[in-house]
mmCIF file of C-alpha atoms in Angstrom:
data_model
loop_
_atom_site.group_PDB
_atom_site.id
_atom_site.type_symbol
_atom_site.label_atom_id
_atom_site.label_comp_id
_atom_site.label_asym_id
_atom_site.label_seq_id
_atom_site.Cartn_x
_atom_site.Cartn_y
_atom_site.Cartn_z
ATOM 1 C CA UNK D 1 58.377 150.278 -101.608
ATOM 2 C CA UNK D 2 60.567 147.948 -102.313
ATOM 3 C CA UNK D 3 64.488 148.760 -102.752
ATOM 4 C CA UNK D 4 64.207 148.531 -106.741
ATOM 5 C CA UNK D 5 61.641 151.299 -106.660
ATOM 6 C CA UNK D 6 63.425 153.557 -104.277
ATOM 7 C CA UNK D 7 66.502 153.363 -106.508
ATOM 8 C CA UNK D 8 65.086 154.447 -109.566
ATOM 9 C CA UNK D 9 62.767 156.857 -108.029
ATOM 10 C CA UNK D 10 65.689 158.458 -106.557
ATOM 11 C CA UNK D 11 67.175 158.399 -109.851
ATOM 12 C CA UNK D 12 64.532 160.090 -111.505
ATOM 13 C CA UNK D 13 64.019 162.902 -108.821
ATOM 14 C CA UNK D 14 67.767 163.740 -108.080
ATOM 15 C CA UNK D 15 69.468 163.679 -112.016
ATOM 16 C CA UNK D 16 71.775 166.059 -110.546
ATOM 17 C CA UNK D 17 73.180 163.235 -108.350
ATOM 18 C CA UNK D 18 73.399 160.572 -111.109
ATOM 19 C CA UNK D 19 75.458 159.967 -114.166
ATOM 20 C CA UNK D 20 73.287 158.126 -117.354
ATOM 21 C CA UNK D 21 75.823 155.880 -119.039
ATOM 22 C CA UNK D 22 74.711 154.594 -122.410
ATOM 23 C CA UNK D 23 76.143 151.516 -124.134
ATOM 24 C CA UNK D 24 74.417 152.258 -127.455
ATOM 25 C CA UNK D 25 71.865 149.345 -127.097
ATOM 26 C CA UNK D 26 67.909 150.359 -127.879
ATOM 27 C CA UNK D 27 66.852 148.874 -124.493
ATOM 28 C CA UNK D 28 69.071 149.258 -121.429
ATOM 29 C CA UNK D 29 70.072 152.348 -119.820
ATOM 30 C CA UNK D 30 72.469 152.571 -117.419
ATOM 31 C CA UNK D 31 73.525 154.729 -114.314
ATOM 32 C CA UNK D 32 76.402 155.663 -112.097
ATOM 33 C CA UNK D 33 75.794 156.827 -109.038
ATOM 34 C CA UNK D 34 77.533 157.689 -105.885
ATOM 35 C CA UNK D 35 78.550 155.293 -103.283
ATOM 36 C CA UNK D 36 77.933 156.997 -100.249
ATOM 37 C CA UNK D 37 74.436 156.821 -100.508
ATOM 38 C CA UNK D 38 72.515 154.771 -98.048
ATOM 39 C CA UNK D 39 69.595 152.215 -98.997
ATOM 40 C CA UNK D 40 68.451 149.493 -97.347
ATOM 41 C CA UNK D 41 70.110 145.973 -97.896
ATOM 42 C CA UNK D 42 72.945 148.285 -99.977
ATOM 43 C CA UNK D 43 75.408 145.549 -99.378
ATOM 44 C CA UNK D 44 72.964 142.754 -100.260
ATOM 45 C CA UNK D 45 71.588 144.100 -102.928
ATOM 46 C CA UNK D 46 74.696 145.904 -104.239
ATOM 47 C CA UNK D 47 77.248 143.458 -104.448
ATOM 48 C CA UNK D 48 80.760 144.741 -104.291
ATOM 49 C CA UNK D 49 82.563 143.902 -107.746
ATOM 50 C CA UNK D 50 79.262 141.505 -109.113
ATOM 51 C CA UNK D 51 76.452 142.111 -110.618
ATOM 52 C CA UNK D 52 73.032 141.240 -109.378
ATOM 53 C CA UNK D 53 70.887 140.820 -112.124
ATOM 54 C CA UNK D 54 66.963 140.261 -111.586
ATOM 55 C CA UNK D 55 63.205 141.122 -113.301
ATOM 56 C CA UNK D 56 60.740 143.109 -111.468
ATOM 57 C CA UNK D 57 57.809 142.037 -110.748
ATOM 58 C CA UNK D 58 54.945 141.975 -113.304
ATOM 59 C CA UNK D 59 52.811 144.493 -111.586
ATOM 60 C CA UNK D 60 55.950 146.958 -111.475
ATOM 61 C CA UNK D 61 54.630 147.972 -115.284
ATOM 62 C CA UNK D 62 51.187 148.763 -114.163
ATOM 63 C CA UNK D 63 51.800 150.011 -110.430
ATOM 64 C CA UNK D 64 54.170 152.272 -111.738
ATOM 65 C CA UNK D 65 53.847 153.542 -115.349
ATOM 66 C CA UNK D 66 54.924 157.420 -114.816
ATOM 67 C CA UNK D 67 58.645 156.020 -113.524
ATOM 68 C CA UNK D 68 58.483 153.144 -116.664
ATOM 69 C CA UNK D 69 57.490 155.844 -119.188
ATOM 70 C CA UNK D 70 60.010 158.128 -117.917
ATOM 71 C CA UNK D 71 62.478 155.225 -118.072
ATOM 72 C CA UNK D 72 61.524 154.417 -121.312
ATOM 73 C CA UNK D 73 62.134 158.264 -122.407
ATOM 74 C CA UNK D 74 65.826 157.346 -120.969
ATOM 75 C CA UNK D 75 66.766 154.677 -123.100
ATOM 76 C CA UNK D 76 65.430 156.342 -126.587
ATOM 77 C CA UNK D 77 63.666 159.955 -126.546
ATOM 78 C CA UNK D 78 62.609 159.401 -130.026
ATOM 79 C CA UNK D 79 61.194 156.172 -129.794
ATOM 80 C CA UNK D 80 60.681 155.381 -126.218
ATOM 81 C CA UNK D 81 59.886 151.397 -125.949
ATOM 82 C CA UNK D 82 57.579 150.104 -124.506
ATOM 83 C CA UNK D 83 58.536 146.682 -121.871
ATOM 84 C CA UNK D 84 57.160 143.681 -121.431
ATOM 85 C CA UNK D 85 59.184 142.824 -118.824
ATOM 86 C CA UNK D 86 62.105 145.061 -116.987
ATOM 87 C CA UNK D 87 65.695 143.301 -115.846
ATOM 88 C CA UNK D 88 67.427 145.976 -113.062
ATOM 89 C CA UNK D 89 71.364 144.882 -112.583
ATOM 90 C CA UNK D 90 72.852 146.399 -109.558
ATOM 91 C CA UNK D 91 76.642 146.142 -108.774
ATOM 92 C CA UNK D 92 78.740 148.335 -106.294
ATOM 93 C CA UNK D 93 82.341 149.112 -107.927
ATOM 94 C CA UNK D 94 84.556 149.840 -104.948
ATOM 95 C CA UNK D 95 87.365 150.827 -106.608
ATOM 96 C CA UNK D 96 85.749 154.055 -108.870
ATOM 97 C CA UNK D 97 83.103 154.007 -105.921
ATOM 98 C CA UNK D 98 79.870 154.235 -107.505
ATOM 99 C CA UNK D 99 77.042 152.436 -107.254
ATOM 100 C CA UNK D 100 76.023 151.147 -110.905
ATOM 101 C CA UNK D 101 72.313 150.688 -112.240
ATOM 102 C CA UNK D 102 71.588 149.118 -115.668
ATOM 103 C CA UNK D 103 67.850 149.301 -116.950
ATOM 104 C CA UNK D 104 66.828 146.323 -119.455
ATOM 105 C CA UNK D 105 63.444 146.928 -121.369
ATOM 106 C CA UNK D 106 62.442 143.269 -122.437
#
């Protein structure tokens, strides 16, 4: 399992450890995680006070349908969007001591 999948699965299975950040966009949802979590290559994927944006592989949509459906329902419970592609943005916000994860459906 790659890091992006690990992070998203962690958010889904540990809702009490995450804070949802809604910015009012119809295709995006953000999450705030404690920066004490341990993920492989954390410093590489969550740069300090910078954004790391990247697309997920196209196979992610077909291989992780339940996770994608869950994310769609978090973005908009009334009309879950159906993505053609998914982008992630990671960052380590050091002053506030949290990891930032943003999911964008395209």
